[in-house]
Amino acid sequence: MEFSAVDSEKFAVQEFRERCRNAGLALTHQREIIFRTVYEMRSHPTPEAIYERVREQLPSISLGTVYKNLKTFLDTGLLREVSPMHGSLRVDAITEDHHHVVCTQCRMVVDLGEEELEPVRLRVQLPDGFVLKRCVVEFYGLCPRCAAKPDKPR
Ligand SMILES: [Zn+2]
Ligand SMILES: [Zn+2]
């Protein structure tokens, strides 16, 4: 898995086209800009943060339209949701399996590759009929910035 900053515009556009083709999704200029924005942010952004960036290029776009497109991307597998349990939607451009380090204070999410962890295996039997799709490990802690702030209730 490649995590280095390959954020050349061309690369993002190629990736977008390929993912659309695989998902059977029509290529539109608007979708391309939204995808490229998420892809280049690499910060597991919220829809609101994505909207703020996208607006710089598409001033007339609404938050609702950004939401709708993100939903389509998530439904078709172009993007992934970070964790359904974080309360607010966070979007991930990396759709290969990987893990996360989460700051409990500012909610920063950093990627960890599969290879940066010992392989995770279940020792127990899952409830009957439970079909396992993927495994995400999340480490919780404080990012350097938050850890440096004194006297904050945690
Ligand atoms: Zn933090
Ligand atoms: Zn991630």
PDB file of C-alpha atoms and ligand atoms in Angstrom:
ATOM      1  CA  MET A   1       0.000   0.000   0.000  1.00  0.00           C
ATOM      2  CA  GLU A   2       1.309   3.429  -0.931  1.00  0.00           C
ATOM      3  CA  PHE A   3       0.869   6.125   1.672  1.00  0.00           C
ATOM      4  CA  SER A   4       3.477   8.604   0.506  1.00  0.00           C
ATOM      5  CA  ALA A   5       2.196  11.913  -0.718  1.00  0.00           C
ATOM      6  CA  VAL A   6       1.506  11.143  -4.337  1.00  0.00           C
ATOM      7  CA  ASP A   7      -0.816  14.062  -4.526  1.00  0.00           C
ATOM      8  CA  SER A   8      -0.149  15.187  -8.039  1.00  0.00           C
ATOM      9  CA  GLU A   9      -3.379  16.217  -9.632  1.00  0.00           C
ATOM     10  CA  LYS A  10      -2.889  13.808 -12.489  1.00  0.00           C
ATOM     11  CA  PHE A  11      -2.591  10.847 -10.181  1.00  0.00           C
ATOM     12  CA  ALA A  12      -5.795  11.710  -8.341  1.00  0.00           C
ATOM     13  CA  VAL A  13      -7.693  12.098 -11.586  1.00  0.00           C
ATOM     14  CA  GLN A  14      -6.435   8.746 -12.873  1.00  0.00           C
ATOM     15  CA  GLU A  15      -7.413   7.105  -9.620  1.00  0.00           C
ATOM     16  CA  PHE A  16     -10.851   8.703  -9.796  1.00  0.00           C
ATOM     17  CA  ARG A  17     -11.446   7.473 -13.359  1.00  0.00           C
ATOM     18  CA  GLU A  18     -10.369   3.980 -12.480  1.00  0.00           C
ATOM     19  CA  ARG A  19     -12.543   3.801  -9.371  1.00  0.00           C
ATOM     20  CA  CYS A  20     -15.547   5.172 -11.299  1.00  0.00           C
ATOM     21  CA  ARG A  21     -15.041   2.615 -14.021  1.00  0.00           C
ATOM     22  CA  ASN A  22     -14.865  -0.199 -11.475  1.00  0.00           C
ATOM     23  CA  ALA A  23     -17.991   1.067  -9.731  1.00  0.00           C
ATOM     24  CA  GLY A  24     -19.911   1.746 -12.924  1.00  0.00           C
ATOM     25  CA  LEU A  25     -20.294   5.381 -11.953  1.00  0.00           C
ATOM     26  CA  ALA A  26     -20.567   8.196 -14.505  1.00  0.00           C
ATOM     27  CA  LEU A  27     -17.628  10.608 -14.626  1.00  0.00           C
ATOM     28  CA  THR A  28     -18.671  14.181 -14.030  1.00  0.00           C
ATOM     29  CA  HIS A  29     -16.596  17.293 -13.464  1.00  0.00           C
ATOM     30  CA  GLN A  30     -18.276  17.912 -10.116  1.00  0.00           C
ATOM     31  CA  ARG A  31     -17.614  14.378  -8.882  1.00  0.00           C
ATOM     32  CA  GLU A  32     -14.036  14.609 -10.035  1.00  0.00           C
ATOM     33  CA  ILE A  33     -13.410  17.768  -8.020  1.00  0.00           C
ATOM     34  CA  ILE A  34     -15.035  16.330  -4.887  1.00  0.00           C
ATOM     35  CA  PHE A  35     -13.063  13.094  -5.149  1.00  0.00           C
ATOM     36  CA  ARG A  36      -9.784  14.898  -5.855  1.00  0.00           C
ATOM     37  CA  THR A  37     -10.346  17.114  -2.829  1.00  0.00           C
ATOM     38  CA  VAL A  38     -10.834  14.143  -0.481  1.00  0.00           C
ATOM     39  CA  TYR A  39      -7.960  12.289  -2.092  1.00  0.00           C
ATOM     40  CA  GLU A  40      -5.559  15.185  -1.655  1.00  0.00           C
ATOM     41  CA  MET A  41      -6.628  16.111   1.874  1.00  0.00           C
ATOM     42  CA  ARG A  42      -5.531  12.751   3.286  1.00  0.00           C
ATOM     43  CA  SER A  43      -6.858  13.854   6.674  1.00  0.00           C
ATOM     44  CA  HIS A  44     -10.038  11.748   6.806  1.00  0.00           C
ATOM     45  CA  PRO A  45     -12.059  14.946   6.473  1.00  0.00           C
ATOM     46  CA  THR A  46     -15.652  15.612   7.469  1.00  0.00           C
ATOM     47  CA  PRO A  47     -18.171  16.484   4.738  1.00  0.00           C
ATOM     48  CA  GLU A  48     -18.114  20.081   6.009  1.00  0.00           C
ATOM     49  CA  ALA A  49     -14.336  20.355   5.635  1.00  0.00           C
ATOM     50  CA  ILE A  50     -14.587  18.837   2.158  1.00  0.00           C
ATOM     51  CA  TYR A  51     -17.318  21.305   1.266  1.00  0.00           C
ATOM     52  CA  GLU A  52     -15.147  24.258   2.346  1.00  0.00           C
ATOM     53  CA  ARG A  53     -12.354  23.122   0.036  1.00  0.00           C
ATOM     54  CA  VAL A  54     -14.581  22.181  -2.878  1.00  0.00           C
ATOM     55  CA  ARG A  55     -16.240  25.584  -2.739  1.00  0.00           C
ATOM     56  CA  GLU A  56     -12.943  27.221  -3.652  1.00  0.00           C
ATOM     57  CA  GLN A  57     -13.256  25.557  -7.037  1.00  0.00           C
ATOM     58  CA  LEU A  58     -17.029  25.316  -7.375  1.00  0.00           C
ATOM     59  CA  PRO A  59     -18.377  28.408  -5.606  1.00  0.00           C
ATOM     60  CA  SER A  60     -22.007  27.600  -6.364  1.00  0.00           C
ATOM     61  CA  ILE A  61     -22.014  24.077  -4.953  1.00  0.00           C
ATOM     62  CA  SER A  62     -24.149  23.381  -1.857  1.00  0.00           C
ATOM     63  CA  LEU A  63     -23.281  21.323   1.192  1.00  0.00           C
ATOM     64  CA  GLY A  64     -26.215  19.067   0.308  1.00  0.00           C
ATOM     65  CA  THR A  65     -24.732  18.309  -3.097  1.00  0.00           C
ATOM     66  CA  VAL A  66     -21.372  17.477  -1.537  1.00  0.00           C
ATOM     67  CA  TYR A  67     -23.124  15.164   0.940  1.00  0.00           C
ATOM     68  CA  LYS A  68     -25.083  13.463  -1.822  1.00  0.00           C
ATOM     69  CA  ASN A  69     -21.959  12.830  -3.870  1.00  0.00           C
ATOM     70  CA  LEU A  70     -20.020  11.559  -0.855  1.00  0.00           C
ATOM     71  CA  LYS A  71     -22.890   9.195  -0.092  1.00  0.00           C
ATOM     72  CA  THR A  72     -22.749   7.911  -3.674  1.00  0.00           C
ATOM     73  CA  PHE A  73     -18.968   7.477  -3.366  1.00  0.00           C
ATOM     74  CA  LEU A  74     -19.385   5.555  -0.109  1.00  0.00           C
ATOM     75  CA  ASP A  75     -22.205   3.397  -1.479  1.00  0.00           C
ATOM     76  CA  THR A  76     -20.210   2.459  -4.567  1.00  0.00           C
ATOM     77  CA  GLY A  77     -16.913   1.967  -2.749  1.00  0.00           C
ATOM     78  CA  LEU A  78     -15.049   4.926  -4.271  1.00  0.00           C
ATOM     79  CA  LEU A  79     -14.410   6.132  -0.741  1.00  0.00           C
ATOM     80  CA  ARG A  80     -14.714   4.533   2.648  1.00  0.00           C
ATOM     81  CA  GLU A  81     -16.223   5.641   5.894  1.00  0.00           C
ATOM     82  CA  VAL A  82     -13.561   5.758   8.604  1.00  0.00           C
ATOM     83  CA  SER A  83     -15.609   4.274  11.405  1.00  0.00           C
ATOM     84  CA  PRO A  84     -19.378   4.148  11.723  1.00  0.00           C
ATOM     85  CA  MET A  85     -19.036   4.741  15.450  1.00  0.00           C
ATOM     86  CA  HIS A  86     -17.267   8.076  15.530  1.00  0.00           C
ATOM     87  CA  GLY A  87     -20.514  10.005  15.608  1.00  0.00           C
ATOM     88  CA  SER A  88     -19.770  12.214  12.654  1.00  0.00           C
ATOM     89  CA  LEU A  89     -18.964  11.056   9.167  1.00  0.00           C
ATOM     90  CA  ARG A  90     -15.287  10.947   8.276  1.00  0.00           C
ATOM     91  CA  VAL A  91     -14.273  10.037   4.767  1.00  0.00           C
ATOM     92  CA  ASP A  92     -11.247   7.991   3.719  1.00  0.00           C
ATOM     93  CA  ALA A  93      -9.763   8.021   0.225  1.00  0.00           C
ATOM     94  CA  ILE A  94      -7.772   4.862   0.897  1.00  0.00           C
ATOM     95  CA  THR A  95     -10.059   1.933   0.203  1.00  0.00           C
ATOM     96  CA  GLU A  96      -7.470  -0.780   0.775  1.00  0.00           C
ATOM     97  CA  ASP A  97      -7.567  -2.346   4.248  1.00  0.00           C
ATOM     98  CA  HIS A  98      -5.614  -0.345   6.786  1.00  0.00           C
ATOM     99  CA  HIS A  99      -5.749   0.758  10.412  1.00  0.00           C
ATOM    100  CA  HIS A 100      -5.976   4.077  12.225  1.00  0.00           C
ATOM    101  CA  VAL A 101      -4.471   6.064  15.057  1.00  0.00           C
ATOM    102  CA  VAL A 102      -7.072   8.470  16.456  1.00  0.00           C
ATOM    103  CA  CYS A 103      -6.543  11.522  18.638  1.00  0.00           C
ATOM    104  CA  THR A 104      -9.367  11.543  21.173  1.00  0.00           C
ATOM    105  CA  GLN A 105      -9.018  15.289  21.659  1.00  0.00           C
ATOM    106  CA  CYS A 106      -9.024  16.824  18.171  1.00  0.00           C
ATOM    107  CA  ARG A 107     -10.179  13.680  16.322  1.00  0.00           C
ATOM    108  CA  MET A 108      -7.197  13.653  14.011  1.00  0.00           C
ATOM    109  CA  VAL A 109      -7.002  10.316  12.208  1.00  0.00           C
ATOM    110  CA  VAL A 110      -3.692   8.974  10.933  1.00  0.00           C
ATOM    111  CA  ASP A 111      -3.288   5.935   8.692  1.00  0.00           C
ATOM    112  CA  LEU A 112      -1.392   2.801   9.637  1.00  0.00           C
ATOM    113  CA  GLY A 113      -0.694   0.305   6.895  1.00  0.00           C
ATOM    114  CA  GLU A 114      -1.580  -3.371   7.208  1.00  0.00           C
ATOM    115  CA  GLU A 115       2.127  -4.136   7.255  1.00  0.00           C
ATOM    116  CA  GLU A 116       2.745  -1.841  10.214  1.00  0.00           C
ATOM    117  CA  LEU A 117       0.790  -4.169  12.484  1.00  0.00           C
ATOM    118  CA  GLU A 118       1.087  -7.794  13.458  1.00  0.00           C
ATOM    119  CA  PRO A 119      -1.558  -9.689  11.533  1.00  0.00           C
ATOM    120  CA  VAL A 120      -4.813  -9.559  13.464  1.00  0.00           C
ATOM    121  CA  ARG A 121      -6.604 -12.867  13.889  1.00  0.00           C
ATOM    122  CA  LEU A 122      -9.678 -13.903  15.785  1.00  0.00           C
ATOM    123  CA  ARG A 123      -9.265 -16.701  18.313  1.00  0.00           C
ATOM    124  CA  VAL A 124     -12.969 -17.144  18.912  1.00  0.00           C
ATOM    125  CA  GLN A 125     -15.885 -18.254  16.844  1.00  0.00           C
ATOM    126  CA  LEU A 126     -18.137 -15.440  15.648  1.00  0.00           C
ATOM    127  CA  PRO A 127     -21.870 -15.566  16.370  1.00  0.00           C
ATOM    128  CA  ASP A 128     -23.654 -17.959  14.023  1.00  0.00           C
ATOM    129  CA  GLY A 129     -24.119 -16.593  10.546  1.00  0.00           C
ATOM    130  CA  PHE A 130     -21.914 -13.549  11.102  1.00  0.00           C
ATOM    131  CA  VAL A 131     -19.993 -12.844   7.912  1.00  0.00           C
ATOM    132  CA  LEU A 132     -16.687 -11.063   8.429  1.00  0.00           C
ATOM    133  CA  LYS A 133     -15.848  -8.460   5.778  1.00  0.00           C
ATOM    134  CA  ARG A 134     -12.836  -6.610   7.071  1.00  0.00           C
ATOM    135  CA  CYS A 135     -10.886  -5.774  10.151  1.00  0.00           C
ATOM    136  CA  VAL A 136      -9.948  -2.288  11.303  1.00  0.00           C
ATOM    137  CA  VAL A 137      -7.819  -1.696  14.370  1.00  0.00           C
ATOM    138  CA  GLU A 138      -7.991   1.729  15.974  1.00  0.00           C
ATOM    139  CA  PHE A 139      -5.442   3.054  18.417  1.00  0.00           C
ATOM    140  CA  TYR A 140      -6.630   5.929  20.587  1.00  0.00           C
ATOM    141  CA  GLY A 141      -4.411   8.539  22.122  1.00  0.00           C
ATOM    142  CA  LEU A 142      -3.311  12.139  21.889  1.00  0.00           C
ATOM    143  CA  CYS A 143      -1.569  13.669  18.913  1.00  0.00           C
ATOM    144  CA  PRO A 144       1.635  15.628  19.645  1.00  0.00           C
ATOM    145  CA  ARG A 145      -0.233  18.932  19.539  1.00  0.00           C
ATOM    146  CA  CYS A 146      -2.943  17.866  21.975  1.00  0.00           C
ATOM    147  CA  ALA A 147      -0.481  16.042  24.226  1.00  0.00           C
ATOM    148  CA  ALA A 148       1.486  19.281  24.578  1.00  0.00           C
ATOM    149  CA  LYS A 149      -1.534  21.251  25.794  1.00  0.00           C
ATOM    150  CA  PRO A 150      -1.610  21.376  29.594  1.00  0.00           C
ATOM    151  CA  ASP A 151      -4.594  20.819  31.910  1.00  0.00           C
ATOM    152  CA  LYS A 152      -7.177  19.831  29.377  1.00  0.00           C
ATOM    153  CA  PRO A 153      -9.810  17.447  30.708  1.00  0.00           C
ATOM    154  CA  ARG A 154      -9.504  14.143  28.915  1.00  0.00           C
TER     155      ARG A 154
HETATM  156 ZN    ZN B   1      -5.101  15.980  18.739  1.00  0.00          ZN
HETATM  157 ZN    ZN B   2      -7.463   5.839   6.662  1.00  0.00          ZN
END
